[in-house]
Amino acid sequence: MSPEPLPPVAPDVLAEAVEQLSARLRKKLDAAIEGCAERAARAADGSLDVRFGEDALVTLRPGPSGAVTEAGQAVCTCLLAPRCLHRAAVLGAAPLADAETGTETGAKGEGAADTDAVPESPEPTTGRPAPPRPDANTVTPGPAPEPSEATPPTPAQVRAATALWEAAAEALAAGVTAGGAVVQAELLRAAHTARLAGLPRAEAAALRVVRGLRAARERGRGQRLGDLAGAFRDLLSGAAPLASGTAGPGLARARRTYGQGGSLRVYGLCREPVLSATGYGGVATHLVGPDGSRYTISDVRPGGLSRARGAGSASVALGGAVLDHAGLARGGLRIVGATVSPDGRLGAGRGVNATPLRGLDWSEEPAAALFAGPVGEAVAAALDAGAREGDAPEAALLGCDVEVVGAAGEYLVARVAGGGPLLRLRPAHPHPELPHAANLRRIAEHPGLVLRVLGRPDLDRAATLRPLAVGPVPGESYTLRLPEEWLGRADLGYDRLQGSHFPRAAGAGPLAPVDAVPDPLADAPLWRVRRLLETGVAGGRRAVAEAGRGADATALLAPLRRAGLGGAAQLAEALTAEADRRPRDAFGRLTDASADGYARAWLASAVHLAAAERSLVAASWS
């Protein structure tokens, strides 16, 4: 009999359970957590039981949301309860719930507040998991304009940000190897304090770090150490200015509130399957307004891969408009009485009415404008927006016409029309059950094919585009031949390209090998700094100190200086020196055990590395 999955647990409930443990029990917590999930069994009353020997039984009774959101919903039969190791271990083995809704990600109703948290993706399509929130049938536009002035944080927010910085610094100094349940609980308590102080994005950033630590310790298949390093950078860079009393770049932003947005017309661009590591699946349909504004209507719910595959043809219940996502991606909607947030997110409230509109071809305005501008300028703008946000947002959709060169390893090589750069086209989602990769392999068999591509640039890779849809280029002879009902585009996550969709090539011979596209990120010695930072995330402060001694220090710093990267070398040297600085008194006791200086040195090097890599990525698109 297979074990029952444990329900999500609210971060503050887990943090309180760990805080109640004695110092002796805290040392045993990580070992006790192992194996808890395999012993979970469903009781007759619907609760979940986890047995520890003959004398202890932990029972979880989730609330209506399906998550454990109150301390009384987790009980143990042992004599030490509720301050027992068994109860804390079971709560620590359960997945983390989203503190705003009591679930990993929950739907909001009309006019509801909303945070910027998103479900985590097994392999982010852009370097940050960027799928839409699973708010059933909500519409999301592109980035909103920044406020003219930043509001100074309140004293309560400064105290919360200071606690969050200190907890994050200690977690960074410990690293994955020592970042067990106790370290994670300190972060969760600080995250809960940030939420109570009105810093929902700070809380979300802390939860991303905790989930990353968990996945790394469990050696999760989808976890990349670089993602966890990026999560630490985002959390520390946002908490530092708030703790100093100035407004942070993003973590102090308030939740969304909804107001009346009047009438709106939107036209479908494409649809994209959404599959998260937390068991959610669905579809996101991208749309555009007459003025070029971008929108996304999503339908993401629990169900995983099967839900993601089936949602592409599921109905869209928005204001009475009877359309499915396949029809909406090639059609349009006129929305009356839309509820809209300051950043443009529209809700599907009771007062919303929508009627279908005729769809537009990509060659018609406003969709045609997506393919008209220089790709280099669009990517540079996206990189600048990510730097301003503090935690890089989802990159906006990018359209361009390309000529297929062929396959090179794991990606498809194509050149932007008009003498543009060589691009790597990688699957928007790597899951083998989704047709992204198969469609790109089929396209790679036709070198010289001219395509119109709509996708999302990968801002963490040089000249890399994640295509969501492709279509023929008007006026070109050697281009796609798609069915008329597809309205001139194929959604690579749902539609499967067949041989009849491609033109016949007269006298085509065997495919010649394609040289790999030059990668300035891989060629630059900055990878040594990246490895140092990731070493610190994995092994903590001690690992960084070891990397700065003897021959290892020479191998790290000399290539950077030879390449003219003196700033990166100086910051890396300062980081290793700070990591090795452990002043002690005459009795061998530490006189400064704080991780504050180490965290600041790590953050300085991480921010410099991110800026240098952004410059290289932007240059690769020119």
XYZ file of C-alpha atoms in Angstrom, residues 101-330:
230
model
C -3.893 31.161 1.277
C -2.999 28.146 3.363
C -2.110 26.105 0.305
C 0.913 25.872 -1.945
C -0.865 28.255 -4.288
C -4.518 29.065 -4.054
C -7.204 30.751 -6.103
C -8.470 34.160 -5.265
C -11.944 35.502 -5.613
C -13.173 38.777 -6.951
C -11.180 41.707 -5.715
C -8.903 39.509 -3.628
C -5.427 40.535 -2.661
C -2.594 38.742 -4.290
C 1.142 38.321 -3.781
C 3.836 37.822 -6.348
C 4.588 34.226 -5.411
C 4.375 31.673 -8.193
C 4.519 27.891 -8.297
C 7.969 26.469 -8.614
C 8.921 24.888 -11.898
C 11.042 21.742 -12.192
C 13.335 23.555 -14.620
C 12.574 27.228 -14.991
C 11.994 28.336 -18.505
C 13.823 31.596 -17.977
C 16.030 31.220 -14.972
C 13.223 32.240 -12.629
C 10.159 30.065 -12.488
C 7.812 32.275 -14.149
C 4.528 30.586 -14.808
C 1.382 32.504 -13.885
C -0.241 32.046 -10.507
C -2.886 29.357 -10.531
C -5.716 31.828 -10.097
C -8.393 30.190 -12.197
C -9.240 32.380 -15.160
C -7.437 35.556 -14.174
C -5.838 37.883 -16.652
C -2.299 39.128 -16.126
C -0.628 41.900 -18.115
C 2.991 42.738 -18.492
C 5.127 44.676 -16.025
C 3.511 47.689 -14.452
C 5.161 51.079 -14.269
C 7.151 51.707 -11.114
C 5.840 54.256 -8.605
C 7.477 57.642 -8.812
C 8.652 57.516 -5.196
C 9.493 54.682 -2.853
C 7.651 54.808 0.465
C 10.056 54.516 3.425
C 9.464 51.351 5.463
C 7.778 51.583 8.831
C 9.672 50.746 12.046
C 7.910 47.385 12.173
C 9.022 46.639 8.618
C 12.604 47.622 9.451
C 12.606 45.224 12.415
C 11.095 42.447 10.294
C 13.616 43.004 7.499
C 16.478 42.998 10.013
C 15.316 39.663 11.413
C 14.965 38.314 7.892
C 18.481 39.466 6.954
C 19.962 37.855 10.078
C 18.167 34.563 9.485
C 19.165 34.524 5.808
C 22.794 35.335 6.679
C 22.949 32.445 9.151
C 21.377 30.094 6.614
C 23.883 31.181 3.961
C 26.805 30.687 6.347
C 25.521 27.204 7.199
C 24.958 26.158 3.586
C 22.912 23.233 2.364
C 24.922 20.706 4.347
C 24.093 22.347 7.684
C 20.853 24.068 6.649
C 18.548 21.564 8.274
C 15.100 21.948 9.790
C 16.230 24.239 12.621
C 17.896 26.723 10.256
C 14.888 26.585 7.972
C 12.538 27.202 10.898
C 14.394 30.421 11.757
C 13.880 31.596 8.194
C 10.204 30.649 8.331
C 9.679 32.562 11.568
C 11.346 35.625 10.071
C 9.227 35.213 6.939
C 6.054 35.106 9.031
C 7.133 38.269 10.847
C 7.701 39.937 7.491
C 4.211 38.989 6.405
C 2.662 40.464 9.559
C 4.656 43.657 8.948
C 3.207 44.010 5.453
C 6.119 42.642 3.428
C 4.495 39.843 1.414
C 7.204 39.731 -1.235
C 9.901 39.467 1.418
C 8.008 36.507 2.846
C 7.724 34.918 -0.597
C 11.473 35.358 -1.189
C 12.246 33.647 2.123
C 9.914 30.757 1.295
C 11.720 30.278 -2.032
C 14.999 29.935 -0.143
C 13.537 27.405 2.300
C 12.013 25.335 -0.498
C 15.339 25.468 -2.326
C 17.206 24.284 0.777
C 14.776 21.426 1.183
C 15.060 20.351 -2.433
C 18.862 20.543 -2.349
C 19.095 18.469 0.842
C 16.730 15.910 -0.640
C 18.690 16.026 -3.915
C 15.538 16.801 -5.855
C 15.805 16.098 -9.564
C 14.621 19.548 -10.595
C 16.754 21.509 -8.108
C 19.729 23.463 -9.434
C 22.277 24.952 -7.068
C 22.357 28.084 -9.202
C 18.643 28.630 -8.565
C 19.186 28.449 -4.809
C 22.098 30.889 -5.076
C 19.818 33.238 -7.017
C 17.119 32.896 -4.345
C 19.624 33.847 -1.622
C 20.788 36.825 -3.703
C 17.233 38.074 -4.225
C 16.350 37.700 -0.545
C 19.500 39.383 0.789
C 19.506 42.198 -1.789
C 15.882 43.000 -0.956
C 16.203 42.725 2.818
C 19.390 44.821 3.125
C 17.946 48.225 2.086
C 14.780 47.605 4.060
C 16.777 46.766 7.187
C 18.742 49.996 6.733
C 15.510 52.013 6.686
C 15.267 52.700 2.960
C 12.727 51.273 0.544
C 13.767 48.012 -1.054
C 13.680 47.439 -4.812
C 10.854 44.968 -4.642
C 10.308 43.250 -1.305
C 8.367 46.164 0.205
C 5.758 46.226 -2.535
C 2.214 45.846 -1.245
C -0.311 43.245 -2.289
C -2.512 43.915 -5.260
C -5.931 45.414 -4.747
C -8.549 45.330 -7.443
C -10.702 48.163 -8.791
C -12.937 48.752 -11.770
C -11.094 48.709 -15.088
C -13.888 49.441 -17.578
C -13.919 47.781 -20.999
C -11.112 45.869 -22.634
C -10.457 44.033 -25.910
C -7.869 41.274 -26.023
C -6.679 39.003 -28.835
C -5.085 35.591 -28.495
C -1.398 35.037 -29.251
C -0.677 31.479 -28.090
C -1.144 29.082 -25.202
C 1.446 27.486 -22.970
C 1.250 24.413 -20.687
C 2.129 25.109 -17.047
C 3.555 22.312 -14.908
C 4.924 22.974 -11.431
C 7.018 20.832 -9.098
C 4.310 21.146 -6.431
C 1.747 19.096 -8.358
C -0.097 21.882 -10.151
C -0.821 21.797 -13.863
C -2.783 23.814 -16.372
C -2.528 26.268 -19.212
C -1.678 29.929 -19.707
C -3.094 31.698 -22.752
C -1.220 34.829 -23.803
C -3.144 37.756 -25.247
C -2.493 41.282 -26.472
C -4.573 44.455 -26.296
C -5.096 47.041 -29.081
C -2.402 49.264 -27.534
C 0.122 46.410 -27.341
C -0.419 45.590 -23.656
C 0.275 41.949 -22.814
C -2.138 39.777 -20.846
C -2.305 36.157 -19.725
C -5.378 34.203 -18.741
C -4.484 31.083 -16.771
C -6.217 27.987 -15.503
C -3.869 26.110 -13.163
C -5.059 23.676 -10.499
C -3.844 20.505 -8.786
C -3.407 17.650 -11.218
C 0.144 17.720 -12.548
C 0.939 16.562 -16.059
C -2.517 15.227 -16.923
C -4.070 18.541 -15.922
C -1.515 20.487 -17.988
C -2.190 18.368 -21.074
C -5.965 18.503 -20.789
C -6.294 22.149 -19.829
C -5.261 23.256 -23.302
C -8.774 22.509 -24.522
C -10.594 23.295 -21.254
C -13.275 25.958 -21.215
C -12.577 29.533 -20.129
C -15.236 30.691 -17.699
C -14.789 34.452 -17.900
C -17.867 36.619 -17.785
C -20.109 34.138 -19.586
C -17.935 33.847 -22.706
C -18.118 30.256 -23.948
C -14.612 29.601 -25.251
C -11.922 27.049 -24.593
C -8.246 27.938 -24.319
C -7.543 26.591 -27.808
C -10.196 28.897 -29.229
C -9.114 31.855 -27.118
C -5.485 31.495 -28.261
C -6.684 32.029 -31.839
